[in-house]
Coordinates of C-alpha atoms in Angstrom, one line a residue:
M274 CA -131.2 -286.0 -1.6
F275 CA -134.6 -284.6 -0.9
K276 CA -133.6 -283.0 2.5
P277 CA -130.8 -280.8 1.1
L278 CA -132.9 -279.9 -1.9
S279 CA -136.0 -278.9 0.2
F280 CA -133.9 -277.0 2.7
A281 CA -132.2 -275.1 -0.2
L282 CA -135.6 -274.3 -1.7
V283 CA -137.0 -273.0 1.6
A284 CA -133.9 -270.9 2.3
A285 CA -134.1 -269.4 -1.2
T286 CA -137.8 -268.6 -0.8
V287 CA -137.1 -266.8 2.5
L288 CA -134.2 -264.9 1.1
V289 CA -136.1 -263.7 -2.0
A290 CA -139.2 -262.7 0.1
S291 CA -137.0 -260.6 2.5
I292 CA -135.3 -258.9 -0.5
N293 CA -138.6 -258.0 -2.2
N294 CA -140.1 -256.7 1.1
P295 CA -137.4 -254.9 3.0
T296 CA -139.8 -253.1 5.4
A297 CA -140.8 -256.5 6.9
T298 CA -137.2 -257.3 7.7
L299 CA -135.9 -253.9 9.0
A300 CA -136.8 -252.6 12.4
R301 CA -137.3 -248.9 12.6
T302 CA -137.3 -246.4 15.4
C303 CA -140.3 -244.3 16.3
A304 CA -138.6 -241.3 14.8
S305 CA -139.2 -242.7 11.3
K306 CA -143.0 -242.9 11.5
C307 CA -144.2 -241.1 14.6
G308 CA -146.8 -238.4 14.6
S309 CA -146.3 -235.0 16.2
Q310 CA -146.2 -234.7 20.0
P311 CA -149.7 -234.0 21.5
I312 CA -150.2 -230.5 22.7
Q313 CA -150.0 -230.3 26.5
F314 CA -149.7 -227.5 29.1
T315 CA -148.4 -227.6 32.7
P316 CA -151.2 -228.4 35.1
G317 CA -152.3 -225.2 36.9
Q318 CA -150.9 -222.9 34.2
R319 CA -152.9 -220.0 33.0
I320 CA -153.8 -220.6 29.3
R321 CA -154.8 -217.9 26.8
V322 CA -157.1 -219.5 24.2
E323 CA -157.0 -217.8 20.8
V324 CA -160.0 -218.8 18.6
V325 CA -159.9 -218.0 14.9
N326 CA -162.9 -218.3 12.6
S327 CA -161.5 -219.4 9.2
T328 CA -165.0 -220.2 7.8
P329 CA -167.3 -218.1 5.6
N330 CA -170.0 -218.3 8.3
L331 CA -170.9 -217.0 11.7
I332 CA -169.7 -219.3 14.5
K333 CA -170.8 -219.4 18.1
I334 CA -168.4 -220.3 21.0
Q335 CA -169.4 -221.0 24.6
K336 CA -167.7 -222.0 27.8
P337 CA -170.5 -224.3 29.3
S338 CA -169.6 -223.5 32.8
G339 CA -171.0 -220.0 32.8
T340 CA -170.7 -217.8 29.8
D341 CA -173.3 -217.0 27.1
A342 CA -172.5 -217.9 23.5
I343 CA -170.1 -215.5 21.8
S344 CA -170.5 -214.8 18.0
L345 CA -167.4 -214.9 15.8
S346 CA -167.7 -213.4 12.3
P347 CA -165.8 -214.9 9.4
G348 CA -162.1 -214.1 9.7
Q349 CA -162.5 -212.8 13.3
K350 CA -160.1 -213.7 16.1
L351 CA -161.1 -213.9 19.7
N352 CA -158.8 -214.1 22.8
L353 CA -160.1 -215.8 25.9
E354 CA -157.9 -214.9 28.8
Q355 CA -159.9 -216.6 31.6
I356 CA -159.0 -220.2 31.1
E357 CA -157.0 -221.7 33.9
G358 CA -155.4 -225.1 34.0
T359 CA -156.5 -225.5 37.7
E360 CA -160.2 -225.6 36.7
P361 CA -161.2 -229.3 36.5
N362 CA -161.5 -230.2 32.8
T363 CA -162.4 -226.9 31.2
S364 CA -164.2 -227.0 27.8
L365 CA -165.3 -224.8 25.0
I366 CA -168.1 -225.8 22.6
F367 CA -168.5 -224.3 19.2
W368 CA -170.9 -224.6 16.3
S369 CA -171.8 -222.9 13.0
E370 CA -175.1 -221.0 12.9
T371 CA -175.7 -222.6 9.4
G372 CA -175.1 -226.1 10.6
L373 CA -171.7 -226.3 8.7
S374 CA -169.4 -229.1 9.9
L375 CA -166.2 -227.7 11.5
Q376 CA -162.7 -228.9 11.8
A377 CA -160.7 -227.7 14.8
I378 CA -157.0 -227.3 14.3
V379 CA -155.1 -226.8 17.6
S380 CA -151.6 -225.4 17.9
K381 CA -149.4 -224.0 20.6
P382 CA -147.8 -220.8 19.2
N383 CA -146.0 -220.0 22.5
F384 CA -145.7 -221.2 26.1
G385 CA -149.1 -219.9 27.4
T386 CA -151.2 -219.8 24.3
L387 CA -153.5 -222.4 22.8
R388 CA -154.7 -221.5 19.3
L389 CA -158.0 -223.0 18.0
E390 CA -158.6 -222.5 14.3
L391 CA -162.0 -223.4 13.1
R392 CA -162.3 -224.4 9.4
P393 CA -165.1 -225.8 7.3
T394 CA -164.9 -229.6 6.6
W395 CA -166.9 -232.1 4.6
R396 CA -166.5 -234.6 7.4
S397 CA -169.7 -235.2 9.3
P398 CA -170.5 -234.4 12.1
G399 CA -167.2 -232.6 12.5
D400 CA -165.6 -231.3 15.6
R401 CA -167.7 -229.6 18.3
S402 CA -165.7 -229.0 21.4
L403 CA -162.2 -228.4 22.8
Y404 CA -161.5 -230.1 26.1
I405 CA -158.6 -228.9 28.4
M406 CA -158.1 -231.6 31.0
D407 CA -156.8 -230.7 34.4
D408 CA -153.6 -232.7 33.7
G409 CA -152.8 -230.2 30.9
R410 CA -153.7 -232.4 27.9
I411 CA -155.8 -231.1 25.1
N412 CA -158.6 -233.0 23.3
V413 CA -160.9 -232.1 20.4
F414 CA -164.2 -233.9 20.1

């Protein structure tokens, strides 16, 4: 008598638990919860980097491998044509003259353009560099 009763009790508990928590019992594909695809370019491709200052302060941008810092006024847009995907791991560093933390939003508006929009953020320390790896992947640090 106890075996059928205990089996029925366990079966009922499992059934009620699965009905009350359907996400635990249903498998889903990646399409239901995946993030967006990471931005990537073809290795060796010439990349035009468009930098937009969406902050209220002056921002400095520099390519560490040989350029002086370039000032970007609030609302100003700068196009950097000299970035090539064949350079090993190209990077741009950026900072606010006032010490403001920055958030870098990257997008790919067309085939050969990488857009870097710099916005103010409360997150500390914020983003400080854009890294274009020689395999075409883009990272923000």
